[in-house]
mmCIF file of C-alpha atoms in Angstrom:
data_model
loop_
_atom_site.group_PDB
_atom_site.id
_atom_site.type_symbol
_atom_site.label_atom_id
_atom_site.label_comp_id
_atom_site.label_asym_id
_atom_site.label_seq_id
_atom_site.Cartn_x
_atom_site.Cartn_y
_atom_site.Cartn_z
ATOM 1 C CA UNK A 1 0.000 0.000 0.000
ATOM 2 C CA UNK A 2 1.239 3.438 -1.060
ATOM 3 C CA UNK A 3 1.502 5.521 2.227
ATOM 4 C CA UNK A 4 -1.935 7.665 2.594
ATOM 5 C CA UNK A 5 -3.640 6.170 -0.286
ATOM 6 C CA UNK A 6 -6.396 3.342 -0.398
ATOM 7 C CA UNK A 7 -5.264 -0.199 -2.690
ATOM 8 C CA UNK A 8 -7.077 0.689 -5.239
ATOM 9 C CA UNK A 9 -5.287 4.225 -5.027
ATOM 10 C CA UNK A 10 -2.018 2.520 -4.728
ATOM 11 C CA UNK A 11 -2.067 0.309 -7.171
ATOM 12 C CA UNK A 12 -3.785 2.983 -9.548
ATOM 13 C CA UNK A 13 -0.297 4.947 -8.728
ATOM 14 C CA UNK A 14 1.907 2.117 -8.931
ATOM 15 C CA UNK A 15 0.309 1.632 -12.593
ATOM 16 C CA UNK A 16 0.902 5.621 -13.637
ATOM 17 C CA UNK A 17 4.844 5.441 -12.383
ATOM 18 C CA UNK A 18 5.244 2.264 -14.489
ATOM 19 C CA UNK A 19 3.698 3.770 -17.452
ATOM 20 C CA UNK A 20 6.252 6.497 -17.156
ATOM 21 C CA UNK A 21 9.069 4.246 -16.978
ATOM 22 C CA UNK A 22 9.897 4.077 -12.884
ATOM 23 C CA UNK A 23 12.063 1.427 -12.294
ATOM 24 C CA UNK A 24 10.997 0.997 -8.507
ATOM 25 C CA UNK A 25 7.078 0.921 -10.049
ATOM 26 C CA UNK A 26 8.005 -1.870 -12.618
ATOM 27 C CA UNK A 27 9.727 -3.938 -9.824
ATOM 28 C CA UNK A 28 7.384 -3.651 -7.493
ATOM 29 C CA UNK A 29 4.332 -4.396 -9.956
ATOM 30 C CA UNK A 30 6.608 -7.300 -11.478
ATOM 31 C CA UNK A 31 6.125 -8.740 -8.063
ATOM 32 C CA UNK A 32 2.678 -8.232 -7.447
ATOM 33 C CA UNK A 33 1.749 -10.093 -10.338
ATOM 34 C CA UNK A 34 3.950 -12.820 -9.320
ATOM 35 C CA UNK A 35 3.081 -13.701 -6.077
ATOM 36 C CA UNK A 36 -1.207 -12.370 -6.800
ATOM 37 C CA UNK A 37 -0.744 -9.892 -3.674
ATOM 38 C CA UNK A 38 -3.327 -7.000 -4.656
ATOM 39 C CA UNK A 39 -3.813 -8.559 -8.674
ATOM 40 C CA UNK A 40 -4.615 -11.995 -9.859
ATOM 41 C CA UNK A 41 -1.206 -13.932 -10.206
ATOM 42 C CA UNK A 42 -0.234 -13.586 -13.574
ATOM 43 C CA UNK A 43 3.429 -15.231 -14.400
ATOM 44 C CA UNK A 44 3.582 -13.636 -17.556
ATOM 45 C CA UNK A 45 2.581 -10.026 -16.748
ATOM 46 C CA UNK A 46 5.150 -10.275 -13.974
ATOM 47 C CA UNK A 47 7.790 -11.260 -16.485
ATOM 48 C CA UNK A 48 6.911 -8.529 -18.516
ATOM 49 C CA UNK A 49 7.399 -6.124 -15.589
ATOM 50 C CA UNK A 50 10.203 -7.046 -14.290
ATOM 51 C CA UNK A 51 12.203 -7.309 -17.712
ATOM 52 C CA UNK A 52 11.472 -3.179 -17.671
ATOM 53 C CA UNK A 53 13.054 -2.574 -14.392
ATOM 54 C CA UNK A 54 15.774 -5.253 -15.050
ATOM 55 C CA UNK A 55 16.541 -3.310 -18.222
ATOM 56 C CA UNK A 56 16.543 -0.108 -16.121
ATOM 57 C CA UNK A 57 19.582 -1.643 -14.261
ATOM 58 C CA UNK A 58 17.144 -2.773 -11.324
ATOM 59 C CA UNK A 59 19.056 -5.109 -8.992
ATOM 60 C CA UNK A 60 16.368 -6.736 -7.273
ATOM 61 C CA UNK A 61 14.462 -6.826 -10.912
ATOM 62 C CA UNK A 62 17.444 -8.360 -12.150
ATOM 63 C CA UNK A 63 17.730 -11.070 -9.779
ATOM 64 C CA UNK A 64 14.190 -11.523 -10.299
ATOM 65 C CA UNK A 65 14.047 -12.177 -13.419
ATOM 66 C CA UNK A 66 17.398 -14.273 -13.357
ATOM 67 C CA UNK A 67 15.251 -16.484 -11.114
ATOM 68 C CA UNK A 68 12.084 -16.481 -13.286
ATOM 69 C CA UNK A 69 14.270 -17.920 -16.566
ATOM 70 C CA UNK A 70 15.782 -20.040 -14.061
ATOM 71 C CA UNK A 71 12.364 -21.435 -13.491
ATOM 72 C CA UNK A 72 10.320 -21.258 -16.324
ATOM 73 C CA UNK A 73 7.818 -18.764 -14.500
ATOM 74 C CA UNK A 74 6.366 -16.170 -16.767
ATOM 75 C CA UNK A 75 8.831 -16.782 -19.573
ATOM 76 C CA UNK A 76 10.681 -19.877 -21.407
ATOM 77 C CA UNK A 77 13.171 -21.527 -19.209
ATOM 78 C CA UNK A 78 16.735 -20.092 -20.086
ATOM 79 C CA UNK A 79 19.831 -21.265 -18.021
ATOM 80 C CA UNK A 80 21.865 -18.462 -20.036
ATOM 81 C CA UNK A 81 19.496 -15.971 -19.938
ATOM 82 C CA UNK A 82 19.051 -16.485 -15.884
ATOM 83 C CA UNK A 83 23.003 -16.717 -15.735
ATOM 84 C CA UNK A 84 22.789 -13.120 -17.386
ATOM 85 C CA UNK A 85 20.377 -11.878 -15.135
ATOM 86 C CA UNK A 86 21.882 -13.063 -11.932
ATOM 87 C CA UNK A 87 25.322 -11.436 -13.084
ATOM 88 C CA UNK A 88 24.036 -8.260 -13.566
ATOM 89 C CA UNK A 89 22.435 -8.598 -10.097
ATOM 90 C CA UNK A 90 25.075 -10.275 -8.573
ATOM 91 C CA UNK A 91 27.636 -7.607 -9.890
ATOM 92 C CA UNK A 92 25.315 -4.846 -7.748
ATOM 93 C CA UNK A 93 25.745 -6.995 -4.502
ATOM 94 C CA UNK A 94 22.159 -8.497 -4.687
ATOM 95 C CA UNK A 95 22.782 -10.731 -2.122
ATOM 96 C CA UNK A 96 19.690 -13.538 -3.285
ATOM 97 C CA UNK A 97 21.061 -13.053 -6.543
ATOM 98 C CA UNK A 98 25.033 -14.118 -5.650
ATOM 99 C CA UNK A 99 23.867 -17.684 -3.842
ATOM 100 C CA UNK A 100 21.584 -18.607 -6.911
ATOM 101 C CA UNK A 101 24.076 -17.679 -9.324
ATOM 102 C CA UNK A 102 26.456 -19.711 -6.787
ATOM 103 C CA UNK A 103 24.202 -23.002 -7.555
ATOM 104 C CA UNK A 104 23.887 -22.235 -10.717
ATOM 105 C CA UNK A 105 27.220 -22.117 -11.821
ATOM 106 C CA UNK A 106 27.883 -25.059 -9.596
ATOM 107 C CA UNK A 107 25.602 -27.353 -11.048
ATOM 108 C CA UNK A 108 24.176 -25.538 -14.366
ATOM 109 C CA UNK A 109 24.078 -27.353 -17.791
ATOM 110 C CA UNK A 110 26.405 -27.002 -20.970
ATOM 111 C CA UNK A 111 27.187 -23.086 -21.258
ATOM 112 C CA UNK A 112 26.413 -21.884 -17.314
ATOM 113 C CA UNK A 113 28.439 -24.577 -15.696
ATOM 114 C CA UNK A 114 31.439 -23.208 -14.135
ATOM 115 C CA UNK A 115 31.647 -24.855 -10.354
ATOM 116 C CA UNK A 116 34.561 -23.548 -9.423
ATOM 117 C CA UNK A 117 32.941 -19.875 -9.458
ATOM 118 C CA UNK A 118 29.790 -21.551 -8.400
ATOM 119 C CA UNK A 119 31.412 -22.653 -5.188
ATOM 120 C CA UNK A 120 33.760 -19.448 -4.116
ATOM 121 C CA UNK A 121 30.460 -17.731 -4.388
ATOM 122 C CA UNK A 122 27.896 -19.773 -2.103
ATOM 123 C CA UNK A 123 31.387 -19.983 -0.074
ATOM 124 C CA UNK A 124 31.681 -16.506 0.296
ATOM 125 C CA UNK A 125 27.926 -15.968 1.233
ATOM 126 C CA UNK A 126 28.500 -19.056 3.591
ATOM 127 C CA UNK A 127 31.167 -17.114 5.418
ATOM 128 C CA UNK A 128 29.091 -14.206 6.344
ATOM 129 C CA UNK A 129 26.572 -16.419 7.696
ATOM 130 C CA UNK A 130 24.080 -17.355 4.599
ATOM 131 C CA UNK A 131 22.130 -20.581 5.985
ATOM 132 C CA UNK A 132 20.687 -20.958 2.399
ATOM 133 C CA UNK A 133 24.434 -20.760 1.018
ATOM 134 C CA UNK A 134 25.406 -23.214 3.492
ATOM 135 C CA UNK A 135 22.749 -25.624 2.952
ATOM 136 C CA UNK A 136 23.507 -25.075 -1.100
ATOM 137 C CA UNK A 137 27.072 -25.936 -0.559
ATOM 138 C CA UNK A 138 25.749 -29.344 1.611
ATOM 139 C CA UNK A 139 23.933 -30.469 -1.045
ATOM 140 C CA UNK A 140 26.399 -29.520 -3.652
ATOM 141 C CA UNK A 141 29.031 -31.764 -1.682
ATOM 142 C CA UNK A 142 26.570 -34.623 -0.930
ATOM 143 C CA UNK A 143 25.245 -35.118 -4.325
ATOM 144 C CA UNK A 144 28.216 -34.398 -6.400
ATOM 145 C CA UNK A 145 26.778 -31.643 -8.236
ATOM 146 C CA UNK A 146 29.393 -30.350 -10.559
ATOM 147 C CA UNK A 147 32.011 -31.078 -7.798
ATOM 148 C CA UNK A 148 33.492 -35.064 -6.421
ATOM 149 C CA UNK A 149 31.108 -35.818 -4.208
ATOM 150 C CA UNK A 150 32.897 -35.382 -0.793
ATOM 151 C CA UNK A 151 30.204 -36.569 2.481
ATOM 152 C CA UNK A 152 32.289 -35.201 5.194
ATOM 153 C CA UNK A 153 32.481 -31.704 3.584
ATOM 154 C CA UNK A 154 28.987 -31.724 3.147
ATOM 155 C CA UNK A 155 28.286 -32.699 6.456
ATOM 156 C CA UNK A 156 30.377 -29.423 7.370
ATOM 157 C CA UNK A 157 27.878 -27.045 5.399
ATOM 158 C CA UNK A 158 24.994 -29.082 6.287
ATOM 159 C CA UNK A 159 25.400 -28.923 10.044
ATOM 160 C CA UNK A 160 25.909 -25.326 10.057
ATOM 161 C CA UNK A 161 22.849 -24.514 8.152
ATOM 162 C CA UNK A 162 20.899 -27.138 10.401
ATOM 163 C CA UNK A 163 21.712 -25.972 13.643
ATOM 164 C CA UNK A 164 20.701 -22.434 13.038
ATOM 165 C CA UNK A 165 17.036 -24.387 12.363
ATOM 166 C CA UNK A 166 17.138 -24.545 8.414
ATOM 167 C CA UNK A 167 14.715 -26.933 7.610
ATOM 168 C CA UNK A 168 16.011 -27.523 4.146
ATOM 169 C CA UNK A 169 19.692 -28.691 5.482
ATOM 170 C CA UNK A 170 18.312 -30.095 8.647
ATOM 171 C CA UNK A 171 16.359 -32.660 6.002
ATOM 172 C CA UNK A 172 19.899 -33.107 3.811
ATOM 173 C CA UNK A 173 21.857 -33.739 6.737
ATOM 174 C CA UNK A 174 19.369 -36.389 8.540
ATOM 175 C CA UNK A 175 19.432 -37.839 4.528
ATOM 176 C CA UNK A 176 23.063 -37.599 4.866
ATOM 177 C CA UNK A 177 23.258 -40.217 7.837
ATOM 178 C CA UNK A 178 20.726 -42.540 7.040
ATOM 179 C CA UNK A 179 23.012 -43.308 4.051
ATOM 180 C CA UNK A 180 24.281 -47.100 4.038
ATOM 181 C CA UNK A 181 27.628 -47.699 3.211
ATOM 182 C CA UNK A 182 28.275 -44.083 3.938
ATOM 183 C CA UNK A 183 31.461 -43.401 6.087
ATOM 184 C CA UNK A 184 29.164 -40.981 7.896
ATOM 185 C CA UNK A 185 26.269 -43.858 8.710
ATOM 186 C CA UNK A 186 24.860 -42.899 11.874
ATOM 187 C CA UNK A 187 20.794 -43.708 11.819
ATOM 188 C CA UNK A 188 20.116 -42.426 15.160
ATOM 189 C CA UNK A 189 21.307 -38.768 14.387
ATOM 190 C CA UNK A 190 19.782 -39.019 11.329
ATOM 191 C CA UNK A 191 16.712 -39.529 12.216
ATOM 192 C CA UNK A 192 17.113 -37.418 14.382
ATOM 193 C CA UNK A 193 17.445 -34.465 12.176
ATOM 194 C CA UNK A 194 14.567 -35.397 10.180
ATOM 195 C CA UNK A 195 12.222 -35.296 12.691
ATOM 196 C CA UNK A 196 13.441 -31.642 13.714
ATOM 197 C CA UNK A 197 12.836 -31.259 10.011
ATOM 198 C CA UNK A 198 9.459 -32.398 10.711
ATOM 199 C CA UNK A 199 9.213 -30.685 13.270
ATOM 200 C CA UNK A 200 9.626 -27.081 11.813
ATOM 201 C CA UNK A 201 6.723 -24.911 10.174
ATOM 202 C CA UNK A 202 4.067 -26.602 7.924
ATOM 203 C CA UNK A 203 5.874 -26.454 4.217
ATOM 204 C CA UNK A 204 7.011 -29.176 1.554
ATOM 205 C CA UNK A 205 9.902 -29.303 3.420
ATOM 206 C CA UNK A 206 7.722 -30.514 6.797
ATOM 207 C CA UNK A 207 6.180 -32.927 4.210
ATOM 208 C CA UNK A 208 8.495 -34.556 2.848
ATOM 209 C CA UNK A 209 10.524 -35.072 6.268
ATOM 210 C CA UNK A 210 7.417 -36.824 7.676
ATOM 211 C CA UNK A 211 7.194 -39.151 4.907
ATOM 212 C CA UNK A 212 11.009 -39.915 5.625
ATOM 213 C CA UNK A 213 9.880 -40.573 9.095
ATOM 214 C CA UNK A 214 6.748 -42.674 8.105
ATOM 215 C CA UNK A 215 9.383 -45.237 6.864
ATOM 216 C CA UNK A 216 11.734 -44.928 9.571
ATOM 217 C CA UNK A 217 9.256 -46.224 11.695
ATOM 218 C CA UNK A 218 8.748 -49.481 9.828
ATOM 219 C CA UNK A 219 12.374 -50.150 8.680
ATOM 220 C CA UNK A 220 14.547 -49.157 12.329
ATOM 221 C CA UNK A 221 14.143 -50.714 15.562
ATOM 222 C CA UNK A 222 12.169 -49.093 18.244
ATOM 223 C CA UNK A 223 14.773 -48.439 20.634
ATOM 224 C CA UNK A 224 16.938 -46.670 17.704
ATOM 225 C CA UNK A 225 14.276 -44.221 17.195
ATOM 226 C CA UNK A 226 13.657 -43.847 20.959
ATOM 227 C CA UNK A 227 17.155 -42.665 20.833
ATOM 228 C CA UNK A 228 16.494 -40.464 18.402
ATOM 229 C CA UNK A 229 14.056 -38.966 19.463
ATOM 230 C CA UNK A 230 15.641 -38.475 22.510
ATOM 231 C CA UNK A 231 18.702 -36.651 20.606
ATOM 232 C CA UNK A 232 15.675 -34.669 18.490
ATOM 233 C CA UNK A 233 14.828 -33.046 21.816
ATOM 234 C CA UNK A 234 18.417 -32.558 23.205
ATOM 235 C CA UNK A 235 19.262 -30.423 20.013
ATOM 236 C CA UNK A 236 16.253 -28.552 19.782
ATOM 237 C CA UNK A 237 16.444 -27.415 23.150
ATOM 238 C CA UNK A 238 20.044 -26.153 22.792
ATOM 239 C CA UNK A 239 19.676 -24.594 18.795
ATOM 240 C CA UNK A 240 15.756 -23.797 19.308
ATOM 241 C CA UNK A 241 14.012 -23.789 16.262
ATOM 242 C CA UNK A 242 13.575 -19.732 14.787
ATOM 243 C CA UNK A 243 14.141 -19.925 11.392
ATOM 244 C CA UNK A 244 12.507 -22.345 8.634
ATOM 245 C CA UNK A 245 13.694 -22.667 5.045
#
């Protein structure tokens, strides 16, 4: 809402500033139509919005649209086109846009893939404390994405993201564990992390670490997963749980 003017108004304004080429206006209405906050949700529109802005030299536009071509929303998918987007962003300091060109890079197709950029970026964005960089770099490690897979390097990234109560790594790293034949094989702590993964905000994420935990319980014997849940409650109490993801 446009300070001292109704939605309608707002929006009305918003409309008028695009029309006259405001950068801010195009962002901001490139969003609206993307997430249907004021508007119906309209992928396409939003594209259209945000390429205006992004062409203004935008940064959050940019990085924007670098994510929309990296997921088909609003316009075709384009790896190269979302690598050019993300640059552009990145090169402004667009923090979002540095970690997703970071995983990009690292694990992007014929004519984006360059991991050993990918990496020093998520790494530097790890370093200052990025969960979602650290989590990235877990699950670049863990699944050999455009890197050797290394398990004890990923278990590094992961565990940093996961105590700080990132669902996303908290999920990788309980995966991580449960692994067979893994160096790291400890079932216990893994399943322990998935049910603090389960245990975090209702999302996909929450989902699909349930359904890890539905066959838990019929493949791992009950005094395993009493110990686990045991360990669930030990590390929630010390890390809490504040942040999702």
């Amino acid at each position: 809402k446009v300070q001292g003017l109704s939605r309608d108004q707002g929006l009305s304004a918003l409309f008028q500033a695009a029309d006259a080429g405001h950068a801010d206006a195009n962002y901001l209405l490139g969003i609206i139509h993307a997430t249907g906050q004021g508007q119906p949700r309209d992928p396409q529109a939003a594209a259209r919005y945000l390429q205006v802005a992004a062409n203004a030299g935008h940064a959050d536009a940019q990085a924007a649209l670098g994510q929309a071509y990296l997921s088909g929303q609003g316009v075709p998918q384009d790896a190269p086109q979302a690598r050019h987007w993300l640059e552009q962003a990145a090169a402004q300091g667009e923090p979002k846009a540095r970690i997703n060109l970071g995983v990009l890079l690292a694990s992007g197709g014929p004519g984006v893939a360059d991991p050993a950029r990918g990496v020093e970026l998520l790494r530097a964005a790890a370093d200052q404390g990025s969960a979602t960089a650290q989590h990235n770099l877990g699950q670049i490690y863990a699944e050999g994405l455009g890197v050797p897979a290394h398990p004890e390097t990923a278990y590094g990234w992961y565990l940093l993201a996961a105590e700080r109560g990132y669902q996303r790594a908290q999920l990788g790293l309980g995966r991580l564990l449960l692994q067979r034949g893994s160096p790291l094989f400890d079932p216990a702590e893994g399943a322990a992390w998935i049910m603090l993964a389960a245990a975090g905000p209702a999302n996909p994420i929450t989902e699909a670490a349930s359904a890890v935990l539905t066959r838990l319980a019929e493949s791992l014997p009950q005094e395993l997963l009493t110990d686990a849940r045991e360990r669930a409650r030990v590390t929630m109490m010390r890390i809490g749980m504040n942040s999702g993801g």
